[in-house]
Coordinates of C-alpha atoms in Angstrom, one line a residue:
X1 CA 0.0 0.0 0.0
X2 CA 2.5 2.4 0.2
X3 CA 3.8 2.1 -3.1
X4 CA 0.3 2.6 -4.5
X5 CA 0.3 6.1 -2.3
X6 CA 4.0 7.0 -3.0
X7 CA 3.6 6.3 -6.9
X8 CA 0.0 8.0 -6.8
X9 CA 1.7 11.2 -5.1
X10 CA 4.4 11.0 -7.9
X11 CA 2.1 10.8 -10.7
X12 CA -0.3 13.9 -9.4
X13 CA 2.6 15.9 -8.9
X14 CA 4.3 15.0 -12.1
X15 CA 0.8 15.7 -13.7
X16 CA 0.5 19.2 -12.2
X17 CA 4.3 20.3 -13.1
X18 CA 4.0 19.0 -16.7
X19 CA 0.5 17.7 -17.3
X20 CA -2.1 20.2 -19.1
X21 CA -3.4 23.3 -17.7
X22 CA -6.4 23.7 -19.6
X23 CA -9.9 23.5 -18.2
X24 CA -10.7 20.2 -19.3
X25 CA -7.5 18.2 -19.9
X26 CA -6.4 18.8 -16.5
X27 CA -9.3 17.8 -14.4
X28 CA -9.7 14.8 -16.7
X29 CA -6.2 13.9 -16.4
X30 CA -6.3 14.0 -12.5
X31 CA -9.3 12.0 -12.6
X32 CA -7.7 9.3 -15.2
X33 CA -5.3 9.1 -12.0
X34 CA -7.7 9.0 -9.2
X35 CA -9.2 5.9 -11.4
X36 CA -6.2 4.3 -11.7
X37 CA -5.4 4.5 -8.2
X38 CA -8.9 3.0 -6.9
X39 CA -8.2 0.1 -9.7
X40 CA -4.4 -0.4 -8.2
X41 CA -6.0 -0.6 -4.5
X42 CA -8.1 -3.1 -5.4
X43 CA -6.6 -5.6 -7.6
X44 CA -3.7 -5.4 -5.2
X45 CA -5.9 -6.3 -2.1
X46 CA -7.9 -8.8 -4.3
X47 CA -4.5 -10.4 -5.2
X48 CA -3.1 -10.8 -1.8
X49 CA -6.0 -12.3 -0.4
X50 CA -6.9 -14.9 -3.1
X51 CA -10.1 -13.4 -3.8
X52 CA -12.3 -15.2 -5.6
X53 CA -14.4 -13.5 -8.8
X54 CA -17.2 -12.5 -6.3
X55 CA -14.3 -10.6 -4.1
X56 CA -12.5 -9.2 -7.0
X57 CA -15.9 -7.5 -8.2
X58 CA -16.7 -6.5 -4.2
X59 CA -13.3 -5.0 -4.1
X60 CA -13.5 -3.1 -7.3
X61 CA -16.8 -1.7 -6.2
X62 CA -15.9 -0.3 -2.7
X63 CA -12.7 1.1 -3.7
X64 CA -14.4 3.0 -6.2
X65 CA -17.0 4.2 -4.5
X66 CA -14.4 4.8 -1.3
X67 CA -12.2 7.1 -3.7
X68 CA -15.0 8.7 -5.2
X69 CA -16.5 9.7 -1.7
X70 CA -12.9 10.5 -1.3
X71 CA -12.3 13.0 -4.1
X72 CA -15.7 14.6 -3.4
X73 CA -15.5 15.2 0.2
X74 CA -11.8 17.2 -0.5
X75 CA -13.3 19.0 -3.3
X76 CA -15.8 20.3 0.0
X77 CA -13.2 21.0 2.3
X78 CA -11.2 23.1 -0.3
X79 CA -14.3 25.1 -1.0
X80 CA -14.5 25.6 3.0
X81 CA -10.8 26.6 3.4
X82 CA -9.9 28.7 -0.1
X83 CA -11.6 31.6 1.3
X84 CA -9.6 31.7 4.0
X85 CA -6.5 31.7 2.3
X86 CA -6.6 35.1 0.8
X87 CA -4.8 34.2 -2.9
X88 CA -4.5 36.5 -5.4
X89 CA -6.8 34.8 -8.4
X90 CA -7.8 30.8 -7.9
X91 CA -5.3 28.5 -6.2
X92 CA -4.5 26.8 -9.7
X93 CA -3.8 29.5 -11.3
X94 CA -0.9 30.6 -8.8
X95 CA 2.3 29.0 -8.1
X96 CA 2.0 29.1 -4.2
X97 CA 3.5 26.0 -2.7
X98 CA 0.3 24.9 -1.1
X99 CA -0.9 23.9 -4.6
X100 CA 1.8 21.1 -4.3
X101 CA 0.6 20.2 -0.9
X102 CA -2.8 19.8 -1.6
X103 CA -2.1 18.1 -5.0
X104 CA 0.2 15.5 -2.9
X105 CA -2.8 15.2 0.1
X106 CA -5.6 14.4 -2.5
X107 CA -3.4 11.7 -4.0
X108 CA -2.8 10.3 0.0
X109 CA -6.6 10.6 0.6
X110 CA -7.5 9.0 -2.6
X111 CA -5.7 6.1 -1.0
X112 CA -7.1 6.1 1.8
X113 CA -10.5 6.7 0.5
X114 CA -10.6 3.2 -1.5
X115 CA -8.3 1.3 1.0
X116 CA -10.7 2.1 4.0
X117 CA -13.9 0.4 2.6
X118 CA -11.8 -2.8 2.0
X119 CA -10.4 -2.5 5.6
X120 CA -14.7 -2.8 6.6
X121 CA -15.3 -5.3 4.4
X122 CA -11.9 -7.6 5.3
X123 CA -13.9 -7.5 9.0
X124 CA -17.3 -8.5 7.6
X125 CA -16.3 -11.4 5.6

């Protein structure tokens, strides 16, 4: 698991130093990555526990939805604490360091997000 985070960390802040800037392409570009991530999780936890095709298709659902409730519940607290922050313009657009930071803890709570659901289901089998 902490491959998955340190690679997933890499790749968002590789795709926020080089990856596209525009509107689109670079919200669809983070998301290809926040997909990939939940995938990785879960094939990774269905692998080491010998899941069966009924566990590989349990695992693949709850990490998505896990990284999904993930990603939304960030985008929320970002919207709470950018106000606060007093930037000049939108955080994207400016190169303040906390853009790196927050790039960095979406990738962690990504993780986290699909990993967690797995950790509830592991006790209810």
């Amino acid at each position: 698991m902490k491959t998955i985070t340190l690679l997933a960390v890499a790749a968002m802040l590789l795709l926020e130093v080089f990856g596209p800037t525009s509107s689109v392409g670079g919200s669809m570009s983070f998301m290809l990555v926040f997909v990939v991530v939940m995938l990785a999780v879960a094939i990774y936890e269905a692998l080491s526990n010998k899941r069966g095709v009924m566990g590989w298709i349990v695992n693949l659902f709850a990490s998505i939805v896990g990284g999904l409730t993930a990603v939304a519940l960030i985008g929320m607290a970002m919207e709470a604490v950018l106000p606060y922050l007093r930037l000049e313009g939108s955080l994207a657009s400016s190169q303040h360091p906390l853009k790196y930071v927050v790039v960095a803890a979406m990738a962690t709570f990504v993780v986290l997000g699909s990993w967690i659901p797995l950790l509830v289901l592991n006790r209810l089998r």
